[in-house]
Short mmCIF file of C-alpha atoms in Angstrom, two decimals:
data_model
loop_
_atom_site.label_atom_id
_atom_site.label_comp_id
_atom_site.label_asym_id
_atom_site.label_seq_id
_atom_site.Cartn_x
_atom_site.Cartn_y
_atom_site.Cartn_z
CA MET E 663 -0.31 -0.25 0.15
CA SER E 664 1.71 2.94 -1.37
CA SER E 665 0.69 5.39 1.44
CA ILE E 666 1.96 3.44 3.91
CA ASP E 667 5.43 3.93 4.91
CA ASP E 668 8.25 1.40 5.94
CA HIS E 669 7.03 1.00 9.58
CA GLY E 670 3.39 0.19 8.46
CA LEU E 671 2.61 3.49 9.55
CA PRO E 672 0.48 6.01 7.31
CA LYS E 673 2.29 9.31 6.22
CA GLN E 674 0.73 12.14 7.84
CA GLY E 675 -1.98 13.73 6.01
CA SER E 676 -2.48 10.82 3.47
CA GLY E 677 -4.82 9.67 6.02
CA ILE E 678 -8.81 9.04 5.12
CA ALA E 679 -9.19 9.56 8.82
CA SER E 680 -6.82 11.05 11.18
CA ILE E 681 -7.70 10.73 15.13
CA ARG E 682 -5.80 13.14 17.08
CA ALA E 683 -5.23 13.08 21.40
CA LEU E 684 -8.98 11.89 21.52
CA ARG E 685 -10.43 12.17 24.86
CA LYS E 686 -13.56 11.02 25.57
CA SER E 687 -15.47 10.09 29.31
CA TYR E 688 -18.71 9.28 30.70
CA GLY E 689 -19.10 11.58 33.85
CA ALA E 690 -16.03 10.94 35.73
CA ASN E 691 -14.97 8.11 33.95
CA GLU E 692 -12.49 8.76 31.28
CA VAL E 693 -12.76 5.77 28.63
CA LEU E 694 -10.78 7.23 25.55
CA LYS E 695 -7.44 8.63 26.95
CA GLY E 696 -5.74 10.64 24.28
CA ILE E 697 -6.21 8.40 20.96
CA ASP E 698 -4.03 9.25 17.93
CA LEU E 699 -4.65 7.12 15.23
CA GLU E 700 -4.16 7.49 11.25
CA VAL E 701 -6.14 5.70 8.60
CA ALA E 702 -4.60 5.44 5.19
CA ARG E 703 -6.92 4.90 2.23
CA GLY E 704 -7.48 1.38 1.45
CA GLU E 705 -6.16 0.07 4.68
CA VAL E 706 -7.61 -2.52 6.82
CA ILE E 707 -7.65 -2.04 10.58
CA VAL E 708 -8.54 -4.39 13.49
CA ILE E 709 -9.11 -3.07 17.01
CA ILE E 710 -8.55 -5.68 19.58
CA GLY E 711 -8.68 -5.59 23.38
CA LYS E 712 -11.06 -6.41 26.54
CA SER E 713 -14.46 -5.45 26.65
CA GLY E 714 -14.33 -1.74 28.50
CA SER E 715 -10.90 -0.87 26.57
CA GLY E 716 -12.74 1.79 24.73
CA LYS E 717 -12.31 -0.09 21.26
CA SER E 718 -16.24 0.37 20.40
CA THR E 719 -16.46 3.66 21.61
CA LEU E 720 -13.77 5.03 19.82
CA LEU E 721 -15.11 3.33 16.72
CA ARG E 722 -18.42 5.08 17.15
CA CYS E 723 -16.70 8.34 17.86
CA VAL E 724 -15.72 8.22 14.25
CA ASN E 725 -19.14 8.63 12.71
CA GLY E 726 -20.27 11.04 15.78
CA LEU E 727 -22.87 8.60 17.62
CA GLU E 728 -20.28 9.65 20.83
CA THR E 729 -19.08 12.83 21.21
CA PHE E 730 -15.75 13.24 22.49
CA GLN E 731 -14.37 16.14 24.87
CA HIS E 732 -11.21 16.89 23.49
CA GLY E 733 -8.61 16.20 20.67
CA GLU E 734 -9.60 16.16 16.83
CA LEU E 735 -10.93 13.88 14.22
CA LEU E 736 -10.97 14.25 10.81
CA VAL E 737 -12.70 12.36 8.01
CA GLU E 738 -11.40 13.17 4.46
CA GLY E 739 -9.88 16.26 5.82
CA VAL E 740 -12.66 17.43 7.41
CA ALA E 741 -13.09 18.16 11.35
CA LEU E 742 -16.33 16.50 12.91
CA LEU E 743 -18.46 19.03 14.89
CA HIS E 744 -20.94 17.69 16.95
CA ASP E 745 -23.31 20.53 16.88
CA GLY E 746 -23.20 21.23 13.22
CA ALA E 747 -26.07 19.21 11.89
CA ARG E 748 -25.18 19.91 8.18
CA ALA E 749 -21.52 18.97 8.71
CA MET E 750 -22.53 16.02 10.61
CA ARG E 751 -24.75 14.89 7.67
CA GLU E 752 -21.60 15.69 5.33
CA LEU E 753 -19.15 13.42 7.29
CA ARG E 754 -21.40 10.63 7.77
CA GLN E 755 -21.94 10.10 3.98
CA HIS E 756 -18.52 9.25 3.78
CA VAL E 757 -18.56 6.84 7.14
CA GLY E 758 -20.36 3.64 6.77
CA MET E 759 -21.42 1.78 10.05
CA ILE E 760 -22.09 -1.90 10.70
CA PHE E 761 -23.43 -3.13 13.80
CA GLN E 762 -23.42 -5.79 16.05
CA ASN E 763 -27.36 -6.39 16.11
CA PHE E 764 -27.54 -5.58 12.67
CA ASN E 765 -30.45 -2.70 13.21
CA LEU E 766 -32.09 -3.22 9.78
CA PHE E 767 -35.42 -1.36 9.78
CA PRO E 768 -38.03 -4.23 10.46
CA HIS E 769 -40.83 -2.01 8.99
CA LEU E 770 -39.17 -1.94 5.33
CA SER E 771 -38.52 -4.72 3.09
CA VAL E 772 -34.84 -5.50 2.39
CA GLY E 773 -34.53 -3.57 -0.97
CA ARG E 774 -36.05 -0.59 0.77
CA ASN E 775 -33.62 -0.95 3.79
CA VAL E 776 -31.08 -0.51 1.17
CA MET E 777 -32.55 2.06 -0.86
CA LEU E 778 -33.78 4.38 2.15
CA ALA E 779 -30.54 6.43 2.71
CA PRO E 780 -29.73 7.27 -1.14
CA SER E 781 -32.78 8.34 -1.70
CA LEU E 782 -33.43 10.80 1.09
CA VAL E 783 -29.82 11.76 1.24
CA LYS E 784 -28.62 11.65 -2.17
CA LYS E 785 -31.85 12.40 -3.47
CA LYS E 786 -31.47 9.87 -6.03
CA HIS E 787 -33.99 8.63 -8.20
CA LYS E 788 -36.30 5.62 -7.27
CA ASP E 789 -35.17 3.68 -10.73
CA ALA E 790 -31.40 4.40 -9.76
CA THR E 791 -31.64 3.11 -5.79
CA GLU E 792 -33.38 0.48 -7.25
CA ALA E 793 -30.85 -0.97 -9.58
CA GLN E 794 -27.94 0.22 -6.95
CA ALA E 795 -29.82 -2.01 -4.05
CA ARG E 796 -30.34 -5.18 -6.66
CA ARG E 797 -26.62 -4.95 -7.45
CA LEU E 798 -25.76 -4.88 -3.55
CA LEU E 799 -27.82 -7.67 -2.65
CA GLU E 800 -26.33 -9.40 -5.43
CA ARG E 801 -22.91 -8.63 -4.23
CA VAL E 802 -23.67 -10.00 -1.02
CA GLY E 803 -25.37 -13.23 -2.30
CA LEU E 804 -29.20 -12.10 -1.35
CA ALA E 805 -30.18 -11.01 -4.76
CA GLU E 806 -33.30 -12.91 -4.59
CA LYS E 807 -34.37 -11.60 -0.77
CA PHE E 808 -35.10 -8.02 -2.23
CA ASP E 809 -38.87 -8.14 -1.13
CA ALA E 810 -38.25 -10.05 2.28
CA PHE E 811 -38.59 -8.44 5.31
CA PRO E 812 -35.78 -8.46 7.91
CA ASP E 813 -37.49 -10.85 10.31
CA GLN E 814 -37.75 -13.48 7.56
CA LEU E 815 -33.97 -13.53 7.25
CA SER E 816 -31.12 -15.43 9.42
CA GLY E 817 -28.55 -13.35 11.47
CA GLY E 818 -25.86 -13.94 9.12
CA GLN E 819 -28.29 -12.91 5.87
CA GLN E 820 -29.58 -9.56 7.90
CA GLN E 821 -25.96 -8.71 8.40
CA ARG E 822 -25.34 -9.26 4.93
CA VAL E 823 -28.25 -6.86 4.08
CA ALA E 824 -26.65 -4.11 6.30
CA ILE E 825 -23.45 -4.23 4.87
CA ALA E 826 -25.34 -3.73 1.45
CA ARG E 827 -27.23 -0.74 2.99
CA ALA E 828 -24.17 0.72 4.15
CA LEU E 829 -22.34 0.39 0.92
CA ALA E 830 -25.30 2.13 -0.79
CA MET E 831 -24.27 5.33 0.62
CA GLU E 832 -20.86 4.79 -1.20
CA PRO E 833 -18.82 5.48 1.91
CA SER E 834 -14.69 5.67 1.80
CA ILE E 835 -14.82 4.37 5.35
CA LEU E 836 -16.70 1.34 6.84
CA LEU E 837 -16.82 0.77 10.65
CA CYS E 838 -17.64 -2.80 11.69
CA ASP E 839 -18.60 -3.05 15.43
CA GLU E 840 -18.23 -6.84 16.36
CA ILE E 841 -20.33 -7.66 13.42
CA THR E 842 -20.05 -11.28 13.76
CA SER E 843 -20.73 -11.14 17.81
CA ALA E 844 -24.52 -11.66 17.48
CA LEU E 845 -24.42 -14.59 14.79
CA ASP E 846 -24.37 -18.21 15.21
CA PRO E 847 -21.28 -19.62 14.89
CA GLU E 848 -21.95 -21.24 11.64
CA LEU E 849 -23.15 -17.97 10.36
CA VAL E 850 -20.19 -15.97 10.88
CA GLY E 851 -18.00 -17.39 8.14
CA GLU E 852 -20.62 -15.73 5.54
CA VAL E 853 -20.43 -12.45 6.83
CA LEU E 854 -16.72 -12.29 6.95
CA ARG E 855 -16.32 -13.74 3.31
CA VAL E 856 -17.90 -10.33 2.34
CA VAL E 857 -15.55 -8.17 4.26
CA GLU E 858 -12.94 -9.78 3.23
CA SER E 859 -14.15 -9.35 -0.39
CA LEU E 860 -14.56 -5.58 0.44
CA ALA E 861 -11.03 -5.57 2.08
CA ASP E 862 -9.50 -7.02 -1.14
CA GLU E 863 -11.53 -4.28 -3.31
CA GLY E 864 -9.77 -1.60 -1.65
CA MET E 865 -12.38 -0.45 0.93
CA THR E 866 -10.63 1.37 4.20
CA LEU E 867 -11.91 -0.83 7.02
CA MET E 868 -11.87 -0.19 10.74
CA MET E 869 -13.06 -3.35 12.55
CA VAL E 870 -13.81 -4.21 16.39
CA THR E 871 -13.78 -8.01 16.38
CA HIS E 872 -13.03 -11.03 18.28
CA GLU E 873 -12.38 -13.30 15.10
CA MET E 874 -8.38 -13.25 15.58
CA ASN E 875 -7.95 -15.75 12.58
CA PHE E 876 -9.78 -13.36 10.43
CA ALA E 877 -7.62 -10.34 11.88
CA ARG E 878 -4.74 -12.29 11.37
CA LYS E 879 -5.63 -12.79 7.87
CA VAL E 880 -7.18 -9.62 6.13
CA SER E 881 -5.94 -6.77 8.25
CA ASP E 882 -3.20 -4.41 7.37
CA ARG E 883 -2.49 -3.34 10.91
CA VAL E 884 -3.85 -4.40 14.40
CA VAL E 885 -4.61 -2.17 17.15
CA PHE E 886 -4.73 -3.45 20.53
CA MET E 887 -6.44 -1.06 22.98
CA HIS E 888 -6.21 -1.53 26.68
CA ALA E 889 -7.64 0.79 29.59
CA GLY E 890 -8.59 3.60 27.02
CA ARG E 891 -5.29 3.93 25.14
CA ILE E 892 -3.79 2.47 22.40
CA HIS E 893 -1.27 0.10 23.90
CA GLU E 894 0.04 -1.83 20.75
CA MET E 895 -0.15 -1.04 17.42
CA GLY E 896 1.43 -2.97 14.71
CA PRO E 897 0.98 -5.52 11.31
CA PRO E 898 -0.82 -8.26 12.58
CA ASP E 899 2.09 -11.04 12.18
CA ALA E 900 3.95 -8.56 14.87
CA ILE E 901 1.18 -8.50 16.88
CA PHE E 902 -0.05 -12.06 17.06
CA GLY E 903 3.55 -13.45 16.61
CA ASP E 904 5.40 -10.96 18.63
CA PRO E 905 3.53 -9.18 21.14
CA GLN E 906 5.66 -6.80 23.06
CA THR E 907 3.80 -5.86 26.04
CA ALA E 908 2.78 -7.96 29.13
CA GLU E 909 -1.07 -6.93 28.46
CA LEU E 910 -1.01 -7.89 25.12
CA LYS E 911 0.59 -11.24 26.03
CA GLN E 912 -1.95 -11.86 28.42
CA PHE E 913 -4.81 -10.87 26.30
CA LEU E 914 -3.67 -13.24 23.41
CA SER E 915 -3.35 -16.27 25.81
CA ALA E 916 -6.69 -15.45 27.46
CA LEU E 917 -8.23 -16.29 23.74
CA HIS E 918 -6.75 -20.01 23.73
CA MET D 1213 -98.15 17.72 30.25
CA LEU D 1214 -96.12 16.36 27.55
CA GLU D 1215 -96.39 12.47 27.24
CA PHE D 1216 -92.74 10.79 26.49
CA SER D 1217 -92.73 7.30 24.68
CA LEU D 1218 -89.82 5.22 25.00
CA TRP D 1219 -89.44 6.20 21.38
CA ASP D 1220 -89.35 9.82 22.06
CA ILE D 1221 -86.71 9.22 24.65
CA LEU D 1222 -84.70 7.23 22.42
CA ARG D 1223 -84.98 9.64 19.69
CA ASN D 1224 -84.01 12.69 21.37
CA LEU D 1225 -80.75 11.10 22.85
CA LEU D 1226 -79.84 9.66 19.36
CA LEU D 1227 -80.17 13.10 18.11
CA ALA D 1228 -77.71 14.27 21.27
CA GLY D 1229 -75.52 11.47 20.59
CA ARG D 1230 -74.71 13.34 17.47
CA TRP D 1231 -72.94 16.15 19.87
CA THR D 1232 -71.03 13.52 21.69
CA ILE D 1233 -69.60 12.17 18.87
CA VAL D 1234 -68.56 15.44 17.29
CA LEU D 1235 -67.05 16.67 20.73
CA SER D 1236 -65.06 13.48 20.65
CA LEU D 1237 -63.94 13.74 17.29
CA ILE D 1238 -62.86 17.53 18.16
CA ALA D 1239 -61.01 16.22 20.96
CA PHE D 1240 -59.30 13.43 19.20
CA VAL D 1241 -58.27 14.99 16.15
CA GLY D 1242 -57.33 18.46 18.07
CA GLY D 1243 -55.51 16.59 20.99
CA GLY D 1244 -53.80 14.41 18.37
CA VAL D 1245 -52.32 17.17 16.70
CA VAL D 1246 -51.40 19.03 19.62
CA ALA D 1247 -49.67 15.39 21.15
CA MET D 1248 -48.11 15.23 18.28
CA ILE D 1249 -46.06 18.72 18.32
CA LEU D 1250 -45.34 17.94 21.83
CA LEU D 1251 -44.03 14.72 21.14
CA ILE D 1252 -41.89 15.82 18.24
CA ALA D 1253 -40.79 19.06 20.63
CA ARG D 1254 -39.80 16.71 23.43
CA THR D 1255 -37.74 14.01 21.13
CA ALA D 1256 -35.95 16.60 19.21
CA ARG D 1257 -35.24 18.43 22.68
CA TRP D 1258 -35.97 21.68 21.84
CA ARG D 1259 -34.75 24.15 24.34
CA GLY D 1260 -36.95 23.91 27.18
CA ALA D 1261 -39.64 21.19 25.42
CA PRO D 1262 -38.50 18.27 27.64
CA THR D 1263 -39.55 19.91 31.07
CA PHE D 1264 -42.78 22.05 29.52
CA VAL D 1265 -43.88 18.89 27.95
CA ALA D 1266 -43.16 16.85 31.11
CA GLY D 1267 -45.19 19.56 33.47
CA TYR D 1268 -47.87 19.85 30.68
CA VAL D 1269 -48.34 16.09 31.27
CA GLN D 1270 -48.38 16.13 34.79
CA VAL D 1271 -50.74 19.20 35.21
CA PHE D 1272 -53.66 17.52 32.85
CA GLN D 1273 -53.16 13.93 34.17
CA GLY D 1274 -53.34 15.34 37.83
CA THR D 1275 -56.17 17.54 37.85
CA PRO D 1276 -59.75 16.31 37.32
CA LEU D 1277 -61.02 16.64 33.88
CA LEU D 1278 -64.19 18.16 35.76
CA ILE D 1279 -62.11 20.92 37.04
CA GLN D 1280 -60.31 21.37 33.68
CA LEU D 1281 -63.74 22.02 32.22
CA PHE D 1282 -64.95 24.38 35.08
CA LEU D 1283 -61.63 26.29 34.44
CA ALA D 1284 -62.10 26.28 30.90
CA TYR D 1285 -65.63 27.94 31.06
CA PHE D 1286 -65.08 30.34 33.88
CA GLY D 1287 -61.54 31.01 33.54
CA VAL D 1288 -61.61 32.20 30.14
CA ALA D 1289 -64.56 34.25 31.03
CA LEU D 1290 -62.57 36.03 33.72
CA LEU D 1291 -60.59 37.38 30.75
CA GLY D 1292 -63.24 39.10 29.54
CA VAL D 1293 -63.65 36.45 26.59
CA GLU D 1294 -67.08 35.49 26.15
CA THR D 1295 -67.04 31.24 25.87
CA SER D 1296 -69.70 29.27 24.99
CA ALA D 1297 -70.15 25.70 26.07
CA TRP D 1298 -69.10 24.47 22.66
CA THR D 1299 -65.84 26.51 22.95
CA ALA D 1300 -64.99 25.51 26.84
CA ALA D 1301 -65.58 21.45 25.99
CA SER D 1302 -63.63 21.62 23.04
CA VAL D 1303 -60.70 23.23 24.47
CA ALA D 1304 -60.70 21.49 28.11
CA LEU D 1305 -61.12 17.94 26.23
CA THR D 1306 -58.67 18.80 23.53
CA LEU D 1307 -55.95 19.79 25.91
CA TYR D 1308 -56.90 16.83 28.35
CA THR D 1309 -56.71 14.37 25.44
CA SER D 1310 -53.06 15.75 24.30
CA ALA D 1311 -51.76 15.10 27.59
CA TYR D 1312 -52.58 11.50 27.43
CA LEU D 1313 -51.80 10.62 23.79
CA THR D 1314 -48.34 12.43 24.38
CA GLU D 1315 -47.51 10.13 27.25
CA ILE D 1316 -48.89 7.29 25.08
CA TRP D 1317 -46.79 7.91 22.06
CA GLN D 1318 -43.52 9.20 24.15
CA GLY D 1319 -43.78 5.68 25.67
CA CYS D 1320 -43.91 4.23 21.86
CA VAL D 1321 -41.05 6.45 20.70
CA ARG D 1322 -38.92 5.22 23.56
CA ALA D 1323 -39.53 1.39 22.49
CA VAL D 1324 -38.33 1.90 19.27
CA PRO D 1325 -34.64 0.45 20.01
CA LYS D 1326 -31.89 2.86 20.20
CA GLY D 1327 -30.12 1.11 17.39
CA GLN D 1328 -32.88 2.13 14.99
CA TRP D 1329 -31.97 5.82 15.68
CA GLU D 1330 -28.22 5.20 15.44
CA ALA D 1331 -28.31 3.28 12.38
CA ALA D 1332 -30.69 5.82 10.60
CA GLN D 1333 -27.95 8.32 12.05
CA SER D 1334 -24.92 6.55 10.54
CA LEU D 1335 -26.96 6.42 7.27
CA ALA D 1336 -26.68 10.53 7.35
CA LEU D 1337 -30.33 10.83 7.72
CA ASP D 1338 -31.11 13.96 9.33
CA PHE D 1339 -33.49 14.12 12.57
CA ARG D 1340 -36.71 14.50 10.78
CA GLU D 1341 -35.75 11.71 8.46
CA GLN D 1342 -34.97 9.83 11.46
CA LEU D 1343 -38.34 10.29 12.84
CA ARG D 1344 -40.29 10.05 9.80
CA TYR D 1345 -39.24 7.43 7.93
CA VAL D 1346 -37.35 4.99 10.87
CA VAL D 1347 -38.97 5.75 14.00
CA LEU D 1348 -42.46 6.88 13.86
CA PRO D 1349 -43.58 4.10 11.49
CA GLN D 1350 -42.38 1.37 14.38
CA ALA D 1351 -43.64 3.39 16.92
CA GLY D 1352 -47.22 4.29 15.04
CA ARG D 1353 -47.73 0.50 14.81
CA LEU D 1354 -46.94 0.06 18.84
CA ALA D 1355 -49.33 3.33 19.43
CA ILE D 1356 -52.47 2.28 17.31
CA ALA D 1357 -53.97 -0.12 19.92
CA PRO D 1358 -53.51 2.01 22.82
CA THR D 1359 -54.32 5.13 21.00
CA VAL D 1360 -57.85 3.45 20.05
CA GLY D 1361 -58.34 2.34 23.55
CA PHE D 1362 -57.57 5.98 25.13
CA MET D 1363 -60.65 6.88 22.34
CA VAL D 1364 -63.10 5.23 24.52
CA GLN D 1365 -62.08 7.16 27.65
CA VAL D 1366 -62.39 10.38 25.37
CA ILE D 1367 -65.93 9.35 24.55
CA LYS D 1368 -66.59 8.98 27.83
CA GLY D 1369 -65.05 12.09 29.05
CA THR D 1370 -67.30 13.88 27.03
CA ALA D 1371 -70.09 13.30 29.49
CA LEU D 1372 -68.40 15.87 31.65
CA ALA D 1373 -69.21 18.60 29.40
CA SER D 1374 -73.00 18.32 30.61
CA VAL D 1375 -72.15 20.12 33.70
CA ILE D 1376 -70.80 23.39 31.76
CA GLY D 1377 -74.24 23.01 29.80
CA PHE D 1378 -72.98 21.47 26.96
CA VAL D 1379 -76.27 19.61 25.54
CA GLU D 1380 -74.88 16.27 24.67
CA LEU D 1381 -75.91 12.65 25.42
CA THR D 1382 -75.84 12.98 29.17
CA LYS D 1383 -77.16 16.39 29.45
CA THR D 1384 -79.98 15.56 27.00
CA GLY D 1385 -80.72 12.59 29.16
CA THR D 1386 -80.81 14.90 32.57
CA MET D 1387 -83.33 17.10 30.62
CA ILE D 1388 -85.69 14.10 29.81
CA THR D 1389 -85.42 12.67 33.17
CA ASN D 1390 -86.62 16.61 34.37
CA ALA D 1391 -89.37 16.53 32.10
CA THR D 1392 -90.43 12.25 32.32
CA PHE D 1393 -89.70 11.80 35.69
CA LYS D 1394 -88.00 8.34 35.10
CA PRO D 1395 -84.41 8.56 35.65
CA PHE D 1396 -83.88 5.04 35.89
CA LEU D 1397 -85.38 4.63 32.37
CA VAL D 1398 -83.64 7.50 30.51
CA TYR D 1399 -80.32 7.17 32.23
CA SER D 1400 -80.16 3.19 31.41
CA CYS D 1401 -80.91 4.39 27.75
CA VAL D 1402 -78.29 6.89 28.29
CA GLY D 1403 -75.76 4.12 29.32
CA LEU D 1404 -76.83 1.83 26.63
CA MET D 1405 -75.82 4.61 23.82
CA TYR D 1406 -72.52 5.06 25.59
CA PHE D 1407 -71.71 1.51 25.43
CA ILE D 1408 -72.76 1.23 21.90
CA LEU D 1409 -70.46 3.98 20.93
CA CYS D 1410 -67.34 2.55 23.18
CA PHE D 1411 -67.83 -1.32 22.52
CA PRO D 1412 -67.02 -1.45 18.92
CA VAL D 1413 -64.04 0.91 19.48
CA SER D 1414 -62.70 -1.17 22.34
CA TYR D 1415 -63.27 -4.27 20.62
CA TYR D 1416 -61.37 -3.05 17.45
CA ALA D 1417 -58.66 -2.09 19.62
CA ARG D 1418 -58.60 -5.26 20.82
CA THR D 1419 -58.27 -6.91 17.76
CA LEU D 1420 -55.81 -4.49 16.35
CA GLU D 1421 -53.66 -5.26 19.28
CA ARG D 1422 -53.76 -9.41 18.59
CA LYS D 1423 -53.05 -8.56 14.98
CA LEU D 1424 -50.12 -6.33 15.23
CA HIS D 1425 -48.68 -8.78 18.32
CA VAL D 1426 -48.87 -11.93 15.99
CA LYS D 1427 -47.04 -9.78 13.09
CA HIS D 1428 -43.96 -8.79 15.14
#
């Protein structure tokens, strides 16, 4: 990846998202204690760590679902401002998000789920959004489910629809928040295969996941979070094969 | 003295029943509009709106409808504005209905999972779109049964408007009683008429509840 230097770190300024000295607290409880992270275009970043380490919160800060008190967050060079509704709408068009619990709209058909945001936000014509939705559903292997409702689908299928729905906004970065954690084990593979194909096509991804094998295989960089900080970061081989800190060693050994 | 047959009684009550229905509809439509505005103000967290709406709901739920009717009728007159029983009853019942509907609908909006808001936000929908296309359709489905059920309360509530001289079912019953001296017969007929109005509504509410529960 050309935008990443020899140390596996993206060059300053080439990032699609930059997070600088980001701090967030809930009341007196500081959950993010100064995060610095540059995400390069096309990079796949996997964030690992214990629950409560702040990894989901970090992800949710990137598209403004969580507010933060200090620091700076830029997506495509534009700073995230919480009180600017228009700026937030603009930013969110660049940032797609997929959730642990899918969060499909239960009152809309699969096709309408995918079509809703492009038609409202991008003011696209119905024919265009429908064609796009059919194309995206085919891409995630669910072309025949266009008229089905979310509650008629398995968890894995619902999550693939959620991916198609996020892609319909043509985001430049996709956030995945433990997207396989709510799935039965036999359904995890079908979702991860879709994510892997996105990575292969050059989509920028930030993923919080517990699927270490997947992280090892697909990611360009692994971020280990501990107690609200980035504790260790590097290419997957280094993080999994040669962990430096005691906390990471302990985290990895607890998985086996 | 004029002799009243049973048919005379029923005929007069039926004619008066129209005004009960009209007043109920005014209360329901007016109350629904006011409640929707309050709900949106509350949900959008307009400055001061959450506190105001909470207070509003508490005031109307914490005082008897009868007193609200008195205040609307005599209170507005104190301001030098001539109020008819019609205006006072319409205003009081509209406000009363809106307070309860706001409460019911707020509960339905709150019952929509937070993840639905978040998914809509992350798709760059603005607040109006989140509400219009994602949250309200789901809350609306939950709201239908309790809303229709509350309509029964409103229909029965209109009976109180009789005390400020609004001539509806109950007031007409009283007037006929005074002429016929047959209170038991007359009020039985009045009760029957309310039942005929309310039963289909509550039956419909129950059917809706069952149907919507099966689906989701």
